[in-house]
PDB file of C-alpha atoms and ligand atoms in Angstrom:
ATOM      1  CA  MET N   1       7.877   6.461 -22.307  1.00  0.00           C
ATOM      2  CA  ILE N   2       4.966   4.952 -20.411  1.00  0.00           C
ATOM      3  CA  ARG N   3       3.680   1.855 -22.189  1.00  0.00           C
ATOM      4  CA  ASP N   4      -0.068   1.566 -21.688  1.00  0.00           C
ATOM      5  CA  SER N   5      -1.818  -0.218 -24.558  1.00  0.00           C
ATOM      6  CA  HIS N   6      -5.541  -0.309 -25.366  1.00  0.00           C
ATOM      7  CA  LYS N   7      -5.571  -3.931 -24.238  1.00  0.00           C
ATOM      8  CA  GLN N   8      -4.016  -3.003 -20.882  1.00  0.00           C
ATOM      9  CA  GLN N   9      -6.475  -0.123 -20.460  1.00  0.00           C
ATOM     10  CA  GLY N  10      -9.349  -2.479 -21.259  1.00  0.00           C
ATOM     11  CA  ASN N  11      -8.118  -5.082 -18.772  1.00  0.00           C
ATOM     12  CA  ARG N  12      -7.821  -2.340 -16.166  1.00  0.00           C
ATOM     13  CA  ARG N  13     -11.466  -1.303 -16.700  1.00  0.00           C
ATOM     14  CA  LYS N  14     -12.484  -4.950 -16.208  1.00  0.00           C
ATOM     15  CA  LEU N  15     -10.490  -5.085 -12.971  1.00  0.00           C
ATOM     16  CA  VAL N  16     -12.294  -1.973 -11.708  1.00  0.00           C
ATOM     17  CA  ALA N  17     -15.661  -3.596 -12.533  1.00  0.00           C
ATOM     18  CA  LEU N  18     -14.591  -6.767 -10.684  1.00  0.00           C
ATOM     19  CA  LEU N  19     -13.565  -4.766  -7.591  1.00  0.00           C
ATOM     20  CA  GLN N  20     -16.972  -3.061  -7.642  1.00  0.00           C
ATOM     21  CA  GLU N  21     -18.651  -6.475  -7.782  1.00  0.00           C
ATOM     22  CA  LYS N  22     -16.520  -7.554  -4.833  1.00  0.00           C
ATOM     23  CA  GLY N  23     -17.918  -4.625  -2.815  1.00  0.00           C
ATOM     24  CA  ILE N  24     -15.533  -1.668  -3.255  1.00  0.00           C
ATOM     25  CA  LYS N  25     -17.668   1.487  -3.312  1.00  0.00           C
ATOM     26  CA  ASP N  26     -15.308   4.448  -2.852  1.00  0.00           C
ATOM     27  CA  LYS N  27     -15.294   6.281  -6.207  1.00  0.00           C
ATOM     28  CA  SER N  28     -11.888   7.878  -5.675  1.00  0.00           C
ATOM     29  CA  VAL N  29     -10.343   4.436  -5.013  1.00  0.00           C
ATOM     30  CA  LEU N  30     -11.953   2.908  -8.117  1.00  0.00           C
ATOM     31  CA  GLU N  31     -10.882   5.889 -10.233  1.00  0.00           C
ATOM     32  CA  ALA N  32      -7.277   5.664  -9.029  1.00  0.00           C
ATOM     33  CA  ILE N  33      -7.102   1.911  -9.730  1.00  0.00           C
ATOM     34  CA  GLY N  34      -8.551   2.705 -13.165  1.00  0.00           C
ATOM     35  CA  LYS N  35      -5.665   5.099 -13.783  1.00  0.00           C
ATOM     36  CA  VAL N  36      -2.532   3.470 -12.318  1.00  0.00           C
ATOM     37  CA  PRO N  37      -0.783   1.141 -14.816  1.00  0.00           C
ATOM     38  CA  ARG N  38      -0.224  -1.891 -12.543  1.00  0.00           C
ATOM     39  CA  HIS N  39       1.639  -3.701 -15.339  1.00  0.00           C
ATOM     40  CA  LEU N  40       4.557  -1.290 -14.858  1.00  0.00           C
ATOM     41  CA  PHE N  41       4.915  -2.236 -11.167  1.00  0.00           C
ATOM     42  CA  LEU N  42       5.618  -5.907 -11.673  1.00  0.00           C
ATOM     43  CA  ASN N  43       8.171  -8.087 -13.393  1.00  0.00           C
ATOM     44  CA  SER N  44       7.560  -8.039 -17.157  1.00  0.00           C
ATOM     45  CA  ALA N  45       7.234 -11.856 -17.036  1.00  0.00           C
ATOM     46  CA  PHE N  46       3.825 -11.348 -15.328  1.00  0.00           C
ATOM     47  CA  GLU N  47       2.801  -8.342 -17.413  1.00  0.00           C
ATOM     48  CA  GLU N  48      -0.060  -9.987 -19.248  1.00  0.00           C
ATOM     49  CA  HIS N  49      -1.556 -11.106 -15.902  1.00  0.00           C
ATOM     50  CA  ALA N  50      -1.184  -7.662 -14.296  1.00  0.00           C
ATOM     51  CA  TYR N  51      -4.946  -6.958 -14.173  1.00  0.00           C
ATOM     52  CA  GLU N  52      -5.934 -10.262 -12.607  1.00  0.00           C
ATOM     53  CA  ASP N  53      -6.941  -9.949  -8.965  1.00  0.00           C
ATOM     54  CA  ARG N  54      -3.808 -11.729  -7.720  1.00  0.00           C
ATOM     55  CA  PRO N  55      -0.578 -10.928  -5.870  1.00  0.00           C
ATOM     56  CA  PHE N  56       2.753 -11.506  -7.688  1.00  0.00           C
ATOM     57  CA  ALA N  57       6.351 -11.994  -6.573  1.00  0.00           C
ATOM     58  CA  ILE N  58       8.426  -8.778  -6.808  1.00  0.00           C
ATOM     59  CA  GLY N  59      11.797 -10.207  -5.670  1.00  0.00           C
ATOM     60  CA  ALA N  60      13.467 -10.498  -2.254  1.00  0.00           C
ATOM     61  CA  GLY N  61      10.678 -12.880  -1.175  1.00  0.00           C
ATOM     62  CA  GLN N  62       8.065 -10.074  -1.268  1.00  0.00           C
ATOM     63  CA  THR N  63       4.837  -9.549  -3.229  1.00  0.00           C
ATOM     64  CA  ILE N  64       2.785  -6.795  -4.834  1.00  0.00           C
ATOM     65  CA  SER N  65      -0.560  -6.980  -2.987  1.00  0.00           C
ATOM     66  CA  GLN N  66      -3.704  -8.269  -4.685  1.00  0.00           C
ATOM     67  CA  PRO N  67      -5.776  -5.378  -6.174  1.00  0.00           C
ATOM     68  CA  PHE N  68      -8.752  -6.228  -3.901  1.00  0.00           C
ATOM     69  CA  THR N  69      -6.479  -5.850  -0.868  1.00  0.00           C
ATOM     70  CA  VAL N  70      -5.087  -2.527  -2.155  1.00  0.00           C
ATOM     71  CA  ALA N  71      -8.645  -1.300  -2.826  1.00  0.00           C
ATOM     72  CA  THR N  72      -9.907  -2.429   0.602  1.00  0.00           C
ATOM     73  CA  GLN N  73      -7.037  -0.794   2.494  1.00  0.00           C
ATOM     74  CA  SER N  74      -7.355   2.419   0.435  1.00  0.00           C
ATOM     75  CA  GLU N  75     -11.115   2.544   1.124  1.00  0.00           C
ATOM     76  CA  LEU N  76     -10.692   1.873   4.864  1.00  0.00           C
ATOM     77  CA  LEU N  77      -8.244   4.799   5.123  1.00  0.00           C
ATOM     78  CA  GLN N  78     -11.151   7.220   4.407  1.00  0.00           C
ATOM     79  CA  VAL N  79      -8.794   9.838   3.009  1.00  0.00           C
ATOM     80  CA  GLU N  80      -9.492  13.356   1.852  1.00  0.00           C
ATOM     81  CA  LYS N  81      -7.407  15.055  -0.822  1.00  0.00           C
ATOM     82  CA  GLY N  82      -4.224  16.670   0.487  1.00  0.00           C
ATOM     83  CA  MET N  83      -3.920  14.431   3.553  1.00  0.00           C
ATOM     84  CA  LYS N  84      -0.521  13.130   4.688  1.00  0.00           C
ATOM     85  CA  VAL N  85      -0.346   9.339   4.624  1.00  0.00           C
ATOM     86  CA  LEU N  86       2.513   7.133   5.833  1.00  0.00           C
ATOM     87  CA  GLU N  87       2.802   3.704   4.216  1.00  0.00           C
ATOM     88  CA  ILE N  88       4.862   0.927   5.823  1.00  0.00           C
ATOM     89  CA  GLY N  89       6.155  -1.466   3.136  1.00  0.00           C
ATOM     90  CA  THR N  90       6.723   0.359  -0.186  1.00  0.00           C
ATOM     91  CA  GLY N  91       7.374  -2.929  -2.029  1.00  0.00           C
ATOM     92  CA  SER N  92       6.558  -2.443  -5.709  1.00  0.00           C
ATOM     93  CA  GLY N  93       5.210   1.086  -5.111  1.00  0.00           C
ATOM     94  CA  TYR N  94       1.751   0.194  -6.485  1.00  0.00           C
ATOM     95  CA  GLN N  95      -0.221   0.986  -3.295  1.00  0.00           C
ATOM     96  CA  ALA N  96       1.712   4.263  -2.931  1.00  0.00           C
ATOM     97  CA  ALA N  97       0.914   5.187  -6.557  1.00  0.00           C
ATOM     98  CA  VAL N  98      -2.806   4.475  -6.017  1.00  0.00           C
ATOM     99  CA  LEU N  99      -2.862   6.793  -2.973  1.00  0.00           C
ATOM    100  CA  TYR N 100      -0.913   9.457  -4.887  1.00  0.00           C
ATOM    101  CA  ALA N 101      -3.467   9.230  -7.707  1.00  0.00           C
ATOM    102  CA  MET N 102      -6.162   9.913  -5.054  1.00  0.00           C
ATOM    103  CA  GLY N 103      -4.534  13.285  -4.331  1.00  0.00           C
ATOM    104  CA  ILE N 104      -2.652  12.202  -1.212  1.00  0.00           C
ATOM    105  CA  LYS N 105       0.797  13.286   0.013  1.00  0.00           C
ATOM    106  CA  VAL N 106       2.430   9.886   0.347  1.00  0.00           C
ATOM    107  CA  PHE N 107       5.411   8.985   2.557  1.00  0.00           C
ATOM    108  CA  SER N 108       6.516   5.365   2.249  1.00  0.00           C
ATOM    109  CA  ILE N 109       9.179   3.326   4.027  1.00  0.00           C
ATOM    110  CA  GLU N 110      10.748   0.033   2.894  1.00  0.00           C
ATOM    111  CA  ARG N 111      12.993  -2.293   4.853  1.00  0.00           C
ATOM    112  CA  ILE N 112      14.698  -4.160   1.997  1.00  0.00           C
ATOM    113  CA  LYS N 113      17.392  -2.106   0.272  1.00  0.00           C
ATOM    114  CA  GLU N 114      17.022  -3.817  -3.105  1.00  0.00           C
ATOM    115  CA  LEU N 115      13.305  -2.923  -3.255  1.00  0.00           C
ATOM    116  CA  TYR N 116      13.863   0.595  -1.917  1.00  0.00           C
ATOM    117  CA  ASP N 117      16.522   1.255  -4.593  1.00  0.00           C
ATOM    118  CA  LYS N 118      14.319  -0.018  -7.400  1.00  0.00           C
ATOM    119  CA  THR N 119      11.006   1.556  -6.370  1.00  0.00           C
ATOM    120  CA  SER N 120      12.347   4.946  -5.260  1.00  0.00           C
ATOM    121  CA  LYS N 121      13.591   5.343  -8.863  1.00  0.00           C
ATOM    122  CA  LEU N 122      10.513   3.878 -10.577  1.00  0.00           C
ATOM    123  CA  LEU N 123       7.877   6.071  -8.868  1.00  0.00           C
ATOM    124  CA  PRO N 124       9.229   9.482 -10.010  1.00  0.00           C
ATOM    125  CA  LYS N 125       9.896   8.038 -13.476  1.00  0.00           C
ATOM    126  CA  LEU N 126       6.160   7.298 -13.743  1.00  0.00           C
ATOM    127  CA  GLY N 127       5.230  10.729 -12.358  1.00  0.00           C
ATOM    128  CA  TYR N 128       4.338   9.680  -8.780  1.00  0.00           C
ATOM    129  CA  ARG N 129       6.003  12.103  -6.383  1.00  0.00           C
ATOM    130  CA  VAL N 130       6.057   9.825  -3.353  1.00  0.00           C
ATOM    131  CA  LYS N 131       8.644  10.444  -0.625  1.00  0.00           C
ATOM    132  CA  CYS N 132      10.490   7.137  -0.197  1.00  0.00           C
ATOM    133  CA  PHE N 133      12.543   6.111   2.834  1.00  0.00           C
ATOM    134  CA  TYR N 134      14.791   3.145   3.586  1.00  0.00           C
ATOM    135  CA  GLY N 135      14.502   1.787   7.130  1.00  0.00           C
ATOM    136  CA  ASP N 136      12.420  -0.068   9.681  1.00  0.00           C
ATOM    137  CA  GLY N 137       8.763   0.857   9.422  1.00  0.00           C
ATOM    138  CA  ASN N 138       8.154  -0.308  13.008  1.00  0.00           C
ATOM    139  CA  LEU N 139       9.761   3.001  13.954  1.00  0.00           C
ATOM    140  CA  GLY N 140       7.776   5.018  11.398  1.00  0.00           C
ATOM    141  CA  VAL N 141       9.209   8.201   9.879  1.00  0.00           C
ATOM    142  CA  PRO N 142       9.302  10.667  12.804  1.00  0.00           C
ATOM    143  CA  THR N 143      10.795  13.531  10.730  1.00  0.00           C
ATOM    144  CA  TRP N 144       7.529  14.066   8.811  1.00  0.00           C
ATOM    145  CA  ALA N 145       5.091  13.100  11.612  1.00  0.00           C
ATOM    146  CA  PRO N 146       2.290  13.483  12.523  1.00  0.00           C
ATOM    147  CA  TYR N 147       0.274  11.798   9.747  1.00  0.00           C
ATOM    148  CA  ASP N 148      -3.466  11.926   9.035  1.00  0.00           C
ATOM    149  CA  ARG N 149      -3.415   8.245   8.151  1.00  0.00           C
ATOM    150  CA  ILE N 150      -1.024   5.272   8.414  1.00  0.00           C
ATOM    151  CA  ILE N 151      -1.278   2.156   6.249  1.00  0.00           C
ATOM    152  CA  ILE N 152       0.700  -1.011   6.930  1.00  0.00           C
ATOM    153  CA  THR N 153       1.055  -3.406   4.007  1.00  0.00           C
ATOM    154  CA  ALA N 154       2.734  -6.377   5.727  1.00  0.00           C
ATOM    155  CA  GLY N 155       1.314  -8.712   8.394  1.00  0.00           C
ATOM    156  CA  ALA N 156       2.035  -7.171  11.806  1.00  0.00           C
ATOM    157  CA  PRO N 157       2.347  -9.375  14.927  1.00  0.00           C
ATOM    158  CA  ILE N 158       1.318  -6.401  17.087  1.00  0.00           C
ATOM    159  CA  VAL N 159       0.293  -2.777  16.608  1.00  0.00           C
ATOM    160  CA  PRO N 160       3.632  -0.893  16.780  1.00  0.00           C
ATOM    161  CA  GLU N 161       3.291   1.641  19.644  1.00  0.00           C
ATOM    162  CA  GLY N 162       5.702   4.119  18.067  1.00  0.00           C
ATOM    163  CA  LEU N 163       3.561   4.295  14.953  1.00  0.00           C
ATOM    164  CA  LEU N 164       0.431   5.184  16.940  1.00  0.00           C
ATOM    165  CA  GLY N 165       2.409   8.100  18.364  1.00  0.00           C
ATOM    166  CA  GLN N 166       2.947   9.434  14.816  1.00  0.00           C
ATOM    167  CA  LEU N 167      -0.791   9.464  14.068  1.00  0.00           C
ATOM    168  CA  LYS N 168      -2.752  12.725  14.484  1.00  0.00           C
ATOM    169  CA  PRO N 169      -5.694  12.777  16.921  1.00  0.00           C
ATOM    170  CA  GLY N 170      -8.710  11.718  14.849  1.00  0.00           C
ATOM    171  CA  GLY N 171      -6.331   9.814  12.542  1.00  0.00           C
ATOM    172  CA  ILE N 172      -6.858   6.274  11.263  1.00  0.00           C
ATOM    173  CA  MET N 173      -4.375   3.410  10.984  1.00  0.00           C
ATOM    174  CA  VAL N 174      -5.177   0.487   8.672  1.00  0.00           C
ATOM    175  CA  ILE N 175      -3.240  -2.584   9.766  1.00  0.00           C
ATOM    176  CA  PRO N 176      -3.390  -6.299   8.942  1.00  0.00           C
ATOM    177  CA  VAL N 177      -2.716  -8.022  12.273  1.00  0.00           C
ATOM    178  CA  THR N 178      -1.441 -11.608  12.132  1.00  0.00           C
ATOM    179  CA  GLU N 179      -3.737 -14.017  13.973  1.00  0.00           C
ATOM    180  CA  GLY N 180      -2.866 -17.678  13.351  1.00  0.00           C
ATOM    181  CA  ASP N 181      -2.016 -18.240   9.688  1.00  0.00           C
ATOM    182  CA  SER N 182      -3.799 -15.194   8.257  1.00  0.00           C
ATOM    183  CA  GLU N 183      -4.244 -11.482   8.874  1.00  0.00           C
ATOM    184  CA  THR N 184      -7.278  -9.718  10.325  1.00  0.00           C
ATOM    185  CA  MET N 185      -7.675  -6.297   8.734  1.00  0.00           C
ATOM    186  CA  LYS N 186      -8.158  -3.712  11.474  1.00  0.00           C
ATOM    187  CA  THR N 187      -8.766   0.019  11.594  1.00  0.00           C
ATOM    188  CA  ILE N 188      -7.487   1.832  14.642  1.00  0.00           C
ATOM    189  CA  THR N 189      -8.942   5.286  15.131  1.00  0.00           C
ATOM    190  CA  LYS N 190      -7.099   7.547  17.526  1.00  0.00           C
ATOM    191  CA  GLN N 191      -9.428   9.673  19.648  1.00  0.00           C
ATOM    192  CA  ALA N 192      -8.690  13.235  20.792  1.00  0.00           C
ATOM    193  CA  ASP N 193      -7.738  11.915  24.264  1.00  0.00           C
ATOM    194  CA  GLY N 194      -5.255   9.413  22.772  1.00  0.00           C
ATOM    195  CA  SER N 195      -7.447   6.337  23.370  1.00  0.00           C
ATOM    196  CA  VAL N 196      -8.215   4.104  20.378  1.00  0.00           C
ATOM    197  CA  VAL N 197     -11.257   2.496  18.752  1.00  0.00           C
ATOM    198  CA  VAL N 198     -10.491  -0.785  16.963  1.00  0.00           C
ATOM    199  CA  LYS N 199     -12.697  -2.328  14.249  1.00  0.00           C
ATOM    200  CA  GLU N 200     -12.229  -5.529  12.241  1.00  0.00           C
ATOM    201  CA  HIS N 201     -12.808  -5.881   8.497  1.00  0.00           C
ATOM    202  CA  GLY N 202     -12.287  -9.504   7.485  1.00  0.00           C
ATOM    203  CA  THR N 203      -9.419 -11.851   6.752  1.00  0.00           C
ATOM    204  CA  PHE N 204      -6.557 -11.313   4.285  1.00  0.00           C
ATOM    205  CA  ARG N 205      -3.121 -12.807   3.561  1.00  0.00           C
ATOM    206  CA  PHE N 206       0.102 -10.771   3.778  1.00  0.00           C
ATOM    207  CA  VAL N 207       3.845 -11.390   3.829  1.00  0.00           C
ATOM    208  CA  PRO N 208       5.109 -10.921   7.411  1.00  0.00           C
ATOM    209  CA  MET N 209       6.412  -7.589   8.628  1.00  0.00           C
ATOM    210  CA  LEU N 210      10.188  -7.854   9.159  1.00  0.00           C
ATOM    211  CA  GLU N 211      11.015  -7.426  12.825  1.00  0.00           C
ATOM    212  CA  ASP N 212      14.669  -7.733  13.653  1.00  0.00           C
ATOM    213  CA  LYS N 213      16.818  -4.716  12.830  1.00  0.00           C
ATOM    214  CA  HIS N 214      19.744  -7.120  12.211  1.00  0.00           C
ATOM    215  CA  ASP N 215      17.791  -8.539   9.307  1.00  0.00           C
ATOM    216  CA  LEU N 216      18.313  -5.304   7.339  1.00  0.00           C
ATOM    217  CA  ARG N 217      19.491  -6.190   3.847  1.00  0.00           C
TER     218      ARG N 217
HETATM  219  N1  LIG V   1       2.611  -1.939  -0.592  1.00  0.00           N
HETATM  220  C1  LIG V   1       3.353  -2.930  -1.345  1.00  0.00           C
HETATM  221  C2  LIG V   1       3.184  -4.310  -0.730  1.00  0.00           C
HETATM  222  C3  LIG V   1       4.498  -4.984  -0.603  1.00  0.00           C
HETATM  223  S1  LIG V   1       4.546  -6.432   0.419  1.00  0.00           S
HETATM  224  C4  LIG V   1       2.965  -2.923  -2.816  1.00  0.00           C
HETATM  225  O1  LIG V   1       1.992  -2.244  -3.171  1.00  0.00           O
HETATM  226  O2  LIG V   1       3.645  -3.557  -3.620  1.00  0.00           O
HETATM  227  C5  LIG V   1       5.113  -5.760   1.954  1.00  0.00           C
HETATM  228  C6  LIG V   1       6.391  -4.944   1.911  1.00  0.00           C
HETATM  229  O3  LIG V   1       6.680  -4.552   3.261  1.00  0.00           O
HETATM  230  C7  LIG V   1       7.621  -5.683   1.400  1.00  0.00           C
HETATM  231  O4  LIG V   1       8.226  -4.944   0.384  1.00  0.00           O
HETATM  232  C8  LIG V   1       8.512  -5.773   2.637  1.00  0.00           C
HETATM  233  O5  LIG V   1       9.890  -5.754   2.352  1.00  0.00           O
HETATM  234  C9  LIG V   1       8.077  -4.556   3.416  1.00  0.00           C
HETATM  235  N2  LIG V   1       8.367  -4.608   4.854  1.00  0.00           N
HETATM  236  C10 LIG V   1       8.293  -5.694   5.678  1.00  0.00           C
HETATM  237  N3  LIG V   1       8.624  -5.351   6.930  1.00  0.00           N
HETATM  238  C11 LIG V   1       8.912  -4.018   6.914  1.00  0.00           C
HETATM  239  C12 LIG V   1       9.338  -3.093   7.909  1.00  0.00           C
HETATM  240  N4  LIG V   1       9.540  -3.468   9.165  1.00  0.00           N
HETATM  241  N5  LIG V   1       9.534  -1.808   7.537  1.00  0.00           N
HETATM  242  C13 LIG V   1       9.339  -1.416   6.237  1.00  0.00           C
HETATM  243  N6  LIG V   1       8.955  -2.246   5.268  1.00  0.00           N
HETATM  244  C14 LIG V   1       8.739  -3.540   5.581  1.00  0.00           C
END
């Protein structure tokens, strides 16, 4: 049973209004955030705060991203229904669920086993048919490549070369690149000749992307 009370639905509508005030314009993004029950993606201890525009701890030292960050990244992806999107950093599964609700075929990879185990069970239980993988997102998911879009939801020290190779020509990667003690949100558009166009979209905060393969838990 999916628990989604009138109060939670009301709080969700208020969150959507807040995101609009903060500058999110894409209707399909706002609609998806209006539909996905964020309270089911976080620890029940935080449930009553689920529709505040804040990140929360999800275990293993990781966080569910702030709704404004999820909305911004989803908008910057400029998706069309039916596109194939690869997400690096499944975490709670909330971002993946929002993309799924936008009509996207979502592939998502997570590096921490505990989170992969939990979220790969939760998503289908809630009706989100996202393909989940356990492994190092720096290497992408070559089996299902190429992707129309790639979204990275952890702070990346560099743009992983291998990931660019899994992006279709004309495809867009949305990546928070660590610069000092925060992340600069960047879009990287791959041209037909393989060259890239990089644009910046403001400053955000992310947990760092895990680098060392030996760190695998
Ligand atoms: N998209 C998530 C955000 C989670 S925070 C959500 O909506 O909840 C970032 C996530 O990226 C964490 O779960 C972290 O474990 C994961 N991560 C960090 N480095 C990674 C890597 N190299 N490959 C795959 N996942 C990684």
